[in-house]
CSV table of C-alpha atoms in Angstrom, one decimal:
chain,number,residue,atom,x,y,z
A,1,MET,CA,331.8,82.0,153.6
A,2,THR,CA,332.9,85.7,155.1
A,3,LYS,CA,333.8,89.0,154.0
A,4,SER,CA,337.0,89.0,152.0
A,5,ASN,CA,336.2,88.8,148.9
A,6,GLU,CA,339.5,87.3,148.1
A,7,ALA,CA,338.6,83.8,147.6
A,8,LEU,CA,336.4,85.3,143.9
A,9,TRP,CA,339.7,86.2,142.8
A,10,TRP,CA,341.1,83.1,143.6
A,11,LEU,CA,338.7,81.1,142.1
A,12,LEU,CA,338.5,83.4,138.9
A,13,PHE,CA,342.6,82.9,139.0
A,14,GLY,CA,341.4,78.6,138.6
A,15,ALA,CA,338.7,78.9,135.7
A,16,GLY,CA,341.3,81.1,133.9
A,17,GLY,CA,344.1,78.4,134.5
A,18,THR,CA,342.1,75.6,133.3
A,19,VAL,CA,340.5,77.6,130.0
A,20,ALA,CA,343.4,78.8,129.1
A,21,ALA,CA,345.4,74.9,130.1
A,22,PHE,CA,343.1,73.0,127.9
A,23,LEU,CA,342.4,76.1,124.8
A,24,ALA,CA,345.6,78.3,125.0
A,25,PRO,CA,348.0,76.0,123.2
A,26,LEU,CA,346.1,75.2,120.1
A,27,GLN,CA,344.7,78.4,119.9
A,28,ILE,CA,348.8,79.7,119.9
A,29,LEU,CA,349.2,77.9,116.8
A,30,LEU,CA,346.5,78.2,114.6
A,31,THR,CA,346.9,82.7,114.8
A,32,GLY,CA,350.0,82.7,116.0
A,33,ILE,CA,351.6,80.5,113.7
A,34,VAL,CA,349.8,78.3,111.4
A,35,ALA,CA,347.6,81.7,110.0
A,36,PRO,CA,350.2,84.3,109.3
A,37,ALA,CA,352.7,81.3,108.4
A,38,GLY,CA,350.2,80.9,105.4
A,39,TRP,CA,350.4,77.1,105.4
A,40,VAL,CA,346.0,76.6,105.5
A,41,ARG,CA,345.3,79.4,103.4
A,42,GLU,CA,341.9,78.0,102.7
A,43,ALA,CA,341.0,77.9,106.5
A,44,PHE,CA,341.8,81.6,107.7
A,45,GLU,CA,340.2,83.2,104.5
A,46,TYR,CA,338.4,86.7,105.5
A,47,ASN,CA,335.0,85.2,104.9
A,48,ARG,CA,335.4,82.0,106.1
A,49,VAL,CA,336.8,83.6,109.3
A,50,LEU,CA,334.2,86.2,110.1
A,51,ALA,CA,331.5,83.8,109.3
A,52,LEU,CA,332.7,81.1,112.0
A,53,VAL,CA,333.7,84.1,114.8
A,54,SER,CA,330.3,85.6,114.3
A,55,HIS,CA,328.2,82.5,114.9
A,56,PRO,CA,326.8,83.3,118.4
A,57,VAL,CA,328.3,79.9,120.4
A,58,THR,CA,331.6,80.7,118.5
A,59,ARG,CA,331.0,84.9,120.6
A,60,LEU,CA,330.5,82.8,123.6
A,61,TYR,CA,333.4,80.7,123.5
A,62,LEU,CA,336.0,84.0,122.3
A,63,PHE,CA,334.8,85.8,125.4
A,64,VAL,CA,335.6,83.1,127.8
A,65,LEU,CA,338.9,81.7,126.5
A,66,ILE,CA,340.0,85.3,126.5
A,67,SER,CA,338.0,87.3,129.8
A,68,LEU,CA,339.4,83.6,131.9
A,69,PRO,CA,342.8,83.2,131.7
A,70,LEU,CA,343.2,87.2,131.3
A,71,PHE,CA,341.7,87.3,135.7
A,72,HIS,CA,344.7,84.0,135.9
A,73,TRP,CA,347.0,87.0,134.6
A,74,ALA,CA,345.9,89.6,137.2
A,75,HIS,CA,346.1,87.6,140.0
A,76,ARG,CA,348.9,85.4,139.3
A,77,PHE,CA,350.9,88.3,138.1
A,78,ARG,CA,349.9,89.9,141.3
A,79,PHE,CA,351.1,87.6,144.1
A,80,THR,CA,354.6,87.0,141.6
A,81,LEU,CA,355.5,91.0,141.8
A,82,ILE,CA,355.1,90.3,146.1
A,83,ASP,CA,357.4,87.1,145.9
A,84,LEU,CA,360.0,88.9,143.5
A,85,GLY,CA,360.1,91.8,145.9
A,86,LEU,CA,357.6,94.2,146.0
A,87,LYS,CA,357.1,95.9,149.2
A,88,GLY,CA,355.0,99.2,149.0
A,89,GLY,CA,352.3,99.6,147.2
A,90,GLN,CA,350.6,96.4,146.7
A,91,ARG,CA,347.0,97.3,147.1
A,92,ALA,CA,347.7,99.5,143.7
A,93,VAL,CA,348.8,97.3,141.6
A,94,ALA,CA,346.6,94.6,143.2
A,95,ILE,CA,344.0,97.1,141.6
A,96,ALA,CA,345.5,97.8,138.4
A,97,CYS,CA,346.0,94.2,137.7
A,98,TYR,CA,342.8,92.9,138.2
A,99,GLY,CA,341.1,96.0,136.6
A,100,GLY,CA,343.2,95.8,133.9
A,101,ALA,CA,341.4,91.8,133.6
A,102,ILE,CA,338.0,93.9,134.3
A,103,ILE,CA,339.0,96.5,131.3
A,104,GLY,CA,339.7,93.3,128.8
A,105,ALA,CA,337.0,91.6,129.0
A,106,ILE,CA,334.7,94.6,128.9
A,107,LEU,CA,337.4,95.4,125.6
A,108,THR,CA,336.8,92.1,124.7
A,109,ALA,CA,332.9,92.2,124.5
A,110,VAL,CA,332.7,95.3,122.5
A,111,VAL,CA,334.9,93.1,119.6
A,112,LEU,CA,332.7,90.2,119.5
A,113,LEU,CA,329.5,92.6,119.7
A,114,LYS,CA,331.0,94.4,116.7
A,115,LEU,CA,331.3,91.4,115.0
B,1,MET,CA,385.3,61.3,155.6
B,2,LYS,CA,386.4,65.0,155.4
B,3,ILE,CA,384.0,67.4,154.9
B,4,ASN,CA,383.8,71.4,155.5
B,5,LEU,CA,380.7,72.3,158.0
B,6,LYS,CA,380.2,76.1,156.2
B,7,ILE,CA,378.0,77.2,159.2
B,8,LYS,CA,376.5,80.9,158.6
B,9,ARG,CA,377.2,82.5,162.2
B,10,PHE,CA,376.5,85.5,164.1
B,11,ASN,CA,377.4,87.4,167.9
B,12,PRO,CA,374.2,90.7,168.7
B,13,GLU,CA,376.9,91.3,170.7
B,14,THR,CA,379.8,92.0,168.5
B,15,ASP,CA,378.3,91.4,164.9
B,16,LYS,CA,377.3,93.6,162.4
B,17,LYS,CA,375.6,91.2,159.8
B,18,PRO,CA,375.7,87.0,159.8
B,19,HIS,CA,378.8,86.3,158.2
B,20,TRP,CA,380.0,82.0,156.6
B,21,GLU,CA,382.9,80.7,158.8
B,22,THR,CA,384.0,77.6,157.2
B,23,TYR,CA,385.2,74.4,160.2
B,24,PRO,CA,386.8,71.0,158.7
B,25,VAL,CA,385.5,67.8,160.3
B,26,GLU,CA,385.8,64.9,160.3
B,27,VAL,CA,382.9,63.0,159.8
B,28,GLU,CA,381.1,59.0,159.8
B,29,PRO,CA,378.7,58.2,156.0
B,30,THR,CA,375.8,57.4,159.0
B,31,ASP,CA,376.7,60.2,161.3
B,32,GLN,CA,373.4,63.5,161.1
B,33,VAL,CA,374.3,66.9,160.1
B,34,LEU,CA,373.9,66.9,163.6
B,35,ASP,CA,377.1,65.3,164.9
B,36,ALA,CA,378.5,67.3,162.6
B,37,LEU,CA,378.0,70.6,164.3
B,38,HIS,CA,378.1,69.2,167.7
B,39,ARG,CA,381.6,68.4,166.5
B,40,VAL,CA,382.5,72.0,166.1
B,41,LYS,CA,380.7,73.4,168.6
B,42,TRP,CA,382.6,70.9,170.9
B,43,TYR,CA,386.6,70.8,169.9
B,44,HIS,CA,386.1,74.2,167.3
B,45,ASP,CA,384.3,77.3,168.9
B,46,GLY,CA,381.8,76.5,171.7
B,47,THR,CA,380.7,79.2,171.3
B,48,LEU,CA,378.2,78.0,168.4
B,49,THR,CA,374.4,78.7,169.3
B,50,LEU,CA,371.8,75.8,167.8
B,51,ARG,CA,368.7,74.3,169.6
B,52,ARG,CA,368.2,70.7,169.7
B,53,SER,CA,366.5,67.8,172.2
B,54,CYS,CA,365.9,64.4,171.0
B,55,ALA,CA,368.6,64.2,168.5
B,56,HIS,CA,366.3,61.3,166.4
B,57,GLY,CA,363.9,63.6,164.4
B,58,ILE,CA,360.5,63.3,166.0
B,59,CYS,CA,360.7,67.1,168.6
B,60,GLY,CA,361.1,69.2,165.6
B,61,SER,CA,364.2,71.4,167.6
B,62,ASP,CA,366.4,71.6,165.0
B,63,ALA,CA,365.3,72.9,161.6
B,64,MET,CA,367.7,74.8,159.6
B,65,ARG,CA,368.1,75.4,156.1
B,66,ILE,CA,371.5,72.8,155.4
B,67,ASN,CA,372.8,73.1,151.3
B,68,GLY,CA,370.2,75.3,151.2
B,69,ARG,CA,366.5,72.8,152.2
B,70,ASN,CA,364.9,73.2,155.3
B,71,ALA,CA,365.2,70.0,157.0
B,72,LEU,CA,365.5,68.6,161.4
B,73,ALA,CA,369.9,68.3,160.8
B,74,CYS,CA,369.0,65.0,163.4
B,75,LYS,CA,367.5,63.7,159.7
B,76,LEU,CA,369.9,64.3,158.0
B,77,LEU,CA,372.9,61.6,157.1
B,78,MET,CA,376.1,63.4,156.1
B,79,LYS,CA,376.2,60.9,153.5
B,80,ASP,CA,373.0,62.6,151.7
B,81,VAL,CA,374.6,66.3,152.0
B,82,ALA,CA,377.8,65.7,151.0
B,83,LYS,CA,380.8,63.6,149.6
B,84,ASP,CA,384.7,63.2,151.7
B,85,GLY,CA,386.0,66.5,150.9
B,86,GLY,CA,383.4,68.4,150.3
B,87,THR,CA,381.4,71.6,151.9
B,88,VAL,CA,378.0,71.4,153.8
B,89,THR,CA,375.9,74.8,154.6
B,90,VAL,CA,374.9,75.3,156.6
B,91,GLU,CA,372.4,78.5,158.5
B,92,ALA,CA,369.5,79.3,160.3
B,93,LEU,CA,366.1,79.2,158.5
B,94,LEU,CA,364.9,82.2,156.5
B,95,GLY,CA,361.7,84.8,157.3
B,96,LEU,CA,361.7,84.9,161.3
B,97,PRO,CA,364.4,87.5,162.5
B,98,LEU,CA,367.4,86.3,163.7
B,99,ILE,CA,368.7,85.8,167.3
B,100,LYS,CA,372.3,84.3,167.5
B,101,ASP,CA,373.5,81.5,164.4
B,102,LEU,CA,371.3,79.3,164.3
B,103,ILE,CA,368.9,80.2,166.2
B,104,VAL,CA,365.4,82.1,165.3
B,105,ASP,CA,362.5,83.7,167.1
B,106,MET,CA,359.5,80.7,167.3
B,107,GLU,CA,357.8,84.1,168.2
B,108,PRO,CA,356.2,85.5,165.2
B,109,PHE,CA,355.5,81.6,163.5
B,110,PHE,CA,353.9,80.9,167.2
B,111,ALA,CA,352.4,83.9,167.0
B,112,HIS,CA,350.0,82.7,163.9
B,113,TYR,CA,349.9,79.3,165.0
B,114,ARG,CA,347.9,80.5,168.0
B,115,SER,CA,345.5,83.0,165.9
B,116,VAL,CA,343.6,79.6,164.7
B,117,MET,CA,342.5,78.5,167.7
B,118,PRO,CA,344.7,75.0,168.0
B,119,PHE,CA,342.7,73.6,169.8
B,120,LEU,CA,339.3,71.2,170.7
B,121,VAL,CA,336.1,73.6,170.1
B,122,ASN,CA,333.2,72.0,171.7
B,123,ASP,CA,330.8,73.0,174.7
B,124,GLU,CA,327.9,70.6,174.0
B,125,PRO,CA,327.6,68.1,177.3
B,126,LEU,CA,329.6,64.8,177.2
B,127,PRO,CA,328.4,61.8,176.2
B,128,GLU,CA,325.6,60.6,179.2
B,129,ASP,CA,328.6,57.3,179.8
B,130,GLY,CA,330.3,60.8,180.7
B,131,ARG,CA,333.4,59.3,179.2
B,132,GLU,CA,334.8,60.7,176.0
B,133,ARG,CA,333.6,61.9,172.5
B,134,ARG,CA,333.5,58.8,170.2
B,135,GLN,CA,335.3,58.9,166.6
B,136,SER,CA,335.0,56.7,163.7
B,137,PRO,CA,338.0,55.6,162.0
B,138,GLU,CA,337.5,57.3,159.1
B,139,ALA,CA,336.3,60.5,160.9
B,140,ARG,CA,339.3,60.0,162.6
B,141,GLU,CA,340.9,59.5,159.1
B,142,ARG,CA,340.2,62.2,157.8
B,143,PHE,CA,342.6,64.9,159.4
B,144,ASP,CA,344.6,62.5,160.4
B,145,LYS,CA,347.6,64.0,158.7
B,146,GLY,CA,347.3,66.9,160.2
B,147,THR,CA,348.2,65.4,163.6
B,148,TRP,CA,352.1,64.5,162.5
B,149,CYS,CA,353.0,68.2,162.6
B,150,ILE,CA,355.6,68.7,165.1
B,151,LEU,CA,355.5,72.6,164.3
B,152,CYS,CA,359.8,72.7,163.4
B,153,ALA,CA,358.7,75.8,161.6
B,154,ALA,CA,360.9,74.4,158.3
B,155,CYS,CA,357.6,74.7,155.7
B,156,THR,CA,356.5,78.5,157.3
B,157,THR,CA,360.3,79.1,156.5
B,158,SER,CA,360.8,77.5,153.2
B,159,CYS,CA,357.4,79.7,151.2
B,160,PRO,CA,358.1,82.2,149.5
B,161,SER,CA,355.0,83.5,150.1
B,162,PHE,CA,355.8,84.0,153.9
B,163,TRP,CA,359.4,85.7,153.4
B,164,ALA,CA,357.9,88.2,151.3
B,165,THR,CA,355.2,89.1,154.1
B,166,ASP,CA,355.6,87.6,157.1
B,167,GLN,CA,352.0,88.3,158.5
B,168,TYR,CA,351.2,85.3,156.3
B,169,LEU,CA,349.8,82.7,158.6
B,170,GLY,CA,351.9,80.2,156.8
B,171,PRO,CA,351.3,76.8,156.0
B,172,ALA,CA,352.0,75.0,159.8
B,173,ALA,CA,348.8,77.8,161.0
B,174,ILE,CA,347.3,76.5,158.0
B,175,VAL,CA,347.9,72.4,158.7
B,176,GLN,CA,347.3,72.9,162.2
B,177,ALA,CA,343.3,74.7,161.7
B,178,HIS,CA,342.6,71.7,158.8
B,179,ARG,CA,343.4,69.4,161.5
B,180,PHE,CA,340.6,70.5,163.5
B,181,ILE,CA,338.2,72.2,160.5
B,182,PHE,CA,338.3,68.5,160.0
B,183,ASP,CA,337.5,67.3,163.0
B,184,ASP,CA,333.9,66.2,163.6
B,185,ARG,CA,334.4,66.8,167.7
B,186,ASP,CA,335.2,69.7,167.4
B,187,ARG,CA,332.7,73.3,166.6
B,188,ALA,CA,334.6,76.2,165.2
B,189,ALA,CA,335.0,75.2,162.5
B,190,GLU,CA,333.4,78.4,160.6
B,191,GLU,CA,335.4,81.3,163.4
B,192,ARG,CA,338.8,79.5,162.1
B,193,LEU,CA,337.9,79.7,158.5
B,194,LYS,CA,337.6,83.2,158.8
B,195,VAL,CA,341.0,83.7,160.1
B,196,LEU,CA,342.2,81.7,157.0
B,197,ASN,CA,339.6,83.4,154.6
B,198,GLU,CA,341.5,86.7,155.2
B,199,GLN,CA,344.0,88.7,153.1
B,200,MET,CA,347.1,87.4,155.3
B,201,GLY,CA,345.2,83.9,155.0
B,202,VAL,CA,345.2,80.8,153.3
B,203,TRP,CA,344.5,82.8,150.0
B,204,ARG,CA,348.4,83.8,149.9
B,205,CYS,CA,349.7,79.7,149.4
B,206,ARG,CA,350.9,80.2,145.5
B,207,THR,CA,351.2,76.5,145.7
B,208,ALA,CA,355.5,76.3,145.4
B,209,PHE,CA,355.2,73.0,146.8
B,210,ASN,CA,358.5,74.5,148.7
B,211,CYS,CA,355.9,73.3,151.9
B,212,THR,CA,355.7,69.7,150.7
B,213,GLU,CA,359.8,69.2,150.1
B,214,ALA,CA,361.0,70.6,153.4
B,215,CYS,CA,358.1,69.0,155.6
B,216,PRO,CA,360.4,66.3,157.8
B,217,ARG,CA,357.0,64.1,158.9
B,218,GLU,CA,356.1,63.6,155.1
B,219,ILE,CA,352.6,66.0,155.6
B,220,PRO,CA,350.9,66.6,152.4
B,221,VAL,CA,350.8,69.8,153.1
B,222,THR,CA,350.1,71.6,150.0
B,223,GLN,CA,347.6,69.1,149.5
B,224,LEU,CA,345.8,70.3,152.9
B,225,ILE,CA,346.2,74.1,152.6
B,226,GLY,CA,344.1,72.6,149.6
B,227,GLU,CA,341.7,71.1,151.2
B,228,VAL,CA,341.2,73.9,153.2
B,229,LYS,CA,340.9,76.9,150.4
B,230,LYS,CA,338.1,74.1,148.5
B,231,ALA,CA,335.9,74.6,152.0
B,232,LEU,CA,336.4,78.4,151.8
B,233,ALA,CA,335.8,78.0,148.2
B,234,THR,CA,332.6,76.2,148.1
B,235,GLY,CA,330.9,76.5,152.2
B,236,LYS,CA,331.0,73.0,152.9
B,237,LEU,CA,333.0,70.8,154.9
B,238,GLU,CA,334.2,67.8,152.6
C,1,MET,CA,366.7,91.2,173.0
C,2,ASN,CA,367.2,92.8,169.5
C,3,PRO,CA,366.9,90.1,166.5
C,4,TYR,CA,368.0,90.5,163.5
C,5,HIS,CA,365.6,91.2,160.1
C,6,ARG,CA,367.4,89.8,157.9
C,7,ARG,CA,365.9,90.5,154.0
C,8,VAL,CA,365.0,87.5,151.8
C,9,ALA,CA,367.1,88.9,148.2
C,10,PRO,CA,364.6,89.6,146.0
C,11,THR,CA,367.3,87.1,143.7
C,12,TRP,CA,366.2,83.5,145.8
C,13,TRP,CA,364.0,81.9,142.6
C,14,LEU,CA,367.7,82.2,140.8
C,15,SER,CA,369.6,80.5,143.4
C,16,GLN,CA,367.4,76.5,142.9
C,17,ARG,CA,365.6,74.6,139.9
C,18,THR,CA,362.2,73.8,141.7
C,19,TYR,CA,362.6,77.7,143.0
C,20,PHE,CA,363.1,78.7,138.7
C,21,LEU,CA,360.8,76.7,137.1
C,22,PHE,CA,358.2,78.2,139.8
C,23,ILE,CA,358.6,81.7,138.4
C,24,VAL,CA,358.7,80.5,135.0
C,25,ARG,CA,355.8,79.1,136.2
C,26,GLU,CA,354.3,81.8,137.5
C,27,LEU,CA,355.1,84.1,134.1
C,28,THR,CA,353.8,81.6,132.0
C,29,SER,CA,350.2,83.5,133.0
C,30,VAL,CA,351.5,86.4,131.5
C,31,PHE,CA,353.3,85.0,128.0
C,32,ILE,CA,348.9,83.7,128.0
C,33,ALA,CA,347.9,86.9,128.4
C,34,ALA,CA,349.9,89.4,125.3
C,35,TYR,CA,349.1,86.1,123.0
C,36,LEU,CA,344.8,87.2,124.4
C,37,MET,CA,345.6,90.8,123.6
C,38,LEU,CA,346.8,90.1,120.2
C,39,PHE,CA,344.4,87.8,119.2
C,40,LEU,CA,342.5,90.0,120.7
C,41,LEU,CA,342.8,92.6,118.0
C,42,LEU,CA,343.2,90.4,115.3
C,43,LEU,CA,339.0,89.8,116.3
C,44,TYR,CA,338.9,94.0,116.1
C,45,GLN,CA,340.7,93.3,112.6
C,46,LEU,CA,338.4,91.2,111.4
C,47,SER,CA,335.8,93.2,112.8
C,48,VAL,CA,337.0,96.9,110.2
C,49,GLY,CA,336.9,94.8,107.2
C,50,ARG,CA,339.5,92.0,105.0
C,51,GLU,CA,342.5,95.2,104.2
C,52,ALA,CA,342.9,95.2,107.8
C,53,TYR,CA,343.1,91.6,108.8
C,54,GLU,CA,345.1,90.8,106.1
C,55,ALA,CA,347.4,93.3,107.0
C,56,TYR,CA,347.7,92.2,110.4
C,57,LEU,CA,348.0,89.1,109.1
C,58,ARG,CA,351.4,90.0,108.0
C,59,PHE,CA,351.8,91.7,111.1
C,60,LEU,CA,351.9,88.3,113.0
C,61,ALA,CA,354.2,87.1,110.2
C,62,THR,CA,356.8,89.2,110.7
C,63,PRO,CA,359.6,87.8,112.7
C,64,GLY,CA,359.9,89.2,115.8
C,65,MET,CA,355.7,88.3,116.4
C,66,LEU,CA,356.9,84.7,115.4
C,67,VAL,CA,359.4,84.2,117.7
C,68,PHE,CA,356.6,85.6,120.3
C,69,HIS,CA,354.4,83.0,119.5
C,70,VAL,CA,356.5,80.0,119.6
C,71,LEU,CA,357.6,81.2,123.3
C,72,ALA,CA,353.8,81.7,124.0
C,73,LEU,CA,353.3,78.4,122.8
C,74,THR,CA,356.0,76.9,125.2
C,75,ALA,CA,354.1,78.9,127.8
C,76,ALA,CA,351.2,77.4,127.2
C,77,LEU,CA,352.2,74.2,127.0
C,78,PHE,CA,354.5,74.8,130.1
C,79,HIS,CA,351.1,76.0,131.8
C,80,THR,CA,349.0,72.7,130.6
C,81,LEU,CA,351.5,70.7,132.4
C,82,THR,CA,352.1,72.3,135.3
C,83,TRP,CA,348.3,72.4,135.6
C,84,PHE,CA,347.5,69.6,135.4
C,85,ASN,CA,350.2,67.2,136.7
C,86,LEU,CA,350.4,69.8,140.7
C,87,LEU,CA,346.0,69.9,140.2
C,88,PRO,CA,345.1,65.8,141.6
C,89,ASN,CA,347.9,67.2,144.5
C,90,ILE,CA,345.6,70.0,145.6
C,91,MET,CA,342.4,69.8,144.3
C,92,VAL,CA,342.0,66.1,145.8
C,93,VAL,CA,338.8,64.5,144.4
C,94,ARG,CA,337.0,62.1,146.3
C,95,TYR,CA,334.2,59.0,145.9
C,96,GLY,CA,333.7,58.1,149.5
C,97,GLU,CA,336.4,57.8,151.6
C,98,ASN,CA,338.9,57.2,149.2
C,99,ARG,CA,340.8,59.5,147.0
C,100,VAL,CA,341.3,59.5,143.3
C,101,PRO,CA,344.5,58.2,142.4
C,102,ALA,CA,346.4,61.4,140.8
C,103,ILE,CA,347.6,59.3,138.3
C,104,ILE,CA,344.0,59.1,136.8
C,105,VAL,CA,343.0,62.8,137.6
C,106,ALA,CA,345.9,64.0,134.7
C,107,GLY,CA,344.8,61.6,132.6
C,108,VAL,CA,341.4,62.3,131.9
C,109,ASN,CA,342.3,66.3,132.0
C,110,TYR,CA,345.4,65.6,129.7
C,111,ALA,CA,342.5,62.9,127.7
C,112,ALA,CA,339.8,65.7,127.3
C,113,TRP,CA,342.8,68.1,126.8
C,114,MET,CA,343.5,66.4,123.4
C,115,ALA,CA,339.7,66.2,122.5
C,116,VAL,CA,339.1,69.5,122.8
C,117,SER,CA,342.3,70.2,120.8
C,118,ILE,CA,341.1,68.4,118.4
C,119,PHE,CA,337.7,69.1,118.5
C,120,ILE,CA,338.3,72.6,117.6
C,121,ALA,CA,340.9,71.7,115.1
C,122,TRP,CA,338.1,70.0,113.4
C,123,ILE,CA,335.9,72.9,113.5
C,124,VAL,CA,338.2,75.1,112.4
C,125,PHE,CA,339.4,73.4,109.2
C,126,SER,CA,337.1,72.4,107.9
C,127,ARG,CA,333.8,73.2,108.7
């Protein structure tokens, strides 16, 4: 409709929040608790995981899973800082947050392409 | 019942900053908070300054912060805010400049309101019978909730985003914009949406929900703000 | 007229339960982002080789990391709950002029969440 690009960041925030809402809990359970604790060792054996993760569909899934919630964090965190009292440097904080998310998305793509 | 009314006082002519004063008053459980404030003003301290008009919940003049929540003083009954022997805190709405005691400067609030063009814009000629622009009940229903607003400022002054940045238009201005944007007799939706699309427009809303809780007219403010966001994001008016 | 400008204290969110829960909700995004970076690191170690991957898993098994992940899981669950509960009240789904009741929209989301989670768990554990 018009030129302010706030709408874009808000859409990314919404998409990232939805992805996180659906996928984050199970993911954290799997790679943060089940795998390190060694409860289902066979499932997390190196070759098996490598094969699973190398599949193009899995790579796409992982890219969406990691990069979109980063934009969700960037948008939410930037405004939360303001709510918590940040007065000056708001533009710099916005650039740092969205920039951080963009860098994170690029790094994700790089790692996923290496697999 | 006996209640301690703890009021945040500020006299610009004598005080450096606001300070709490406590007044013991005798009230009925069915008295309004406004009645208790009157008791203080008429029998304890005549300098207590507040705005009030209709005293029955429709003009919106006496919006204030009672026990930490925005409400109309004439809509809250004493039995809702305290038990016998308890304390009720009353202070002016937050986020707007304080003039005296419970009175805030409403000009910034009204300035945001004016910026969304809160009036019907339609330069097309009237229908042939020359009387009015007709509207179906369904079309009227679409924006009905926005018409309930009494501009009391309870919502905007309960919003953490507004506290942080008072250039944010605030929930009330957005609700008023919604009322006209979704009115099918209006032709200026595009211009209003442009104002709302700016940095200090609708995107400052964090969905904290304070506005919906504070509204004495029970307008689902957050939902209406969401509908404006959706219109801006999709480019369509539903 | 010289109005007095009051600052709302940066601790405003500690004064009421609803305010506190709002800020907690917003900060869950920090935990989720932090987790995803640790997860990205896991994927990187995977690309380096078996020793790197297994060493990283041992690192994740240290008490500090496990505590973090439990906190992150709690944060993610809080995010999911608040997201599904609030969204229907904000983004209204209409059919014609009527509105789909909020509880149905939320219910559909919860059901889909369960289905997706089960599907992914199945892929990870059995395929």
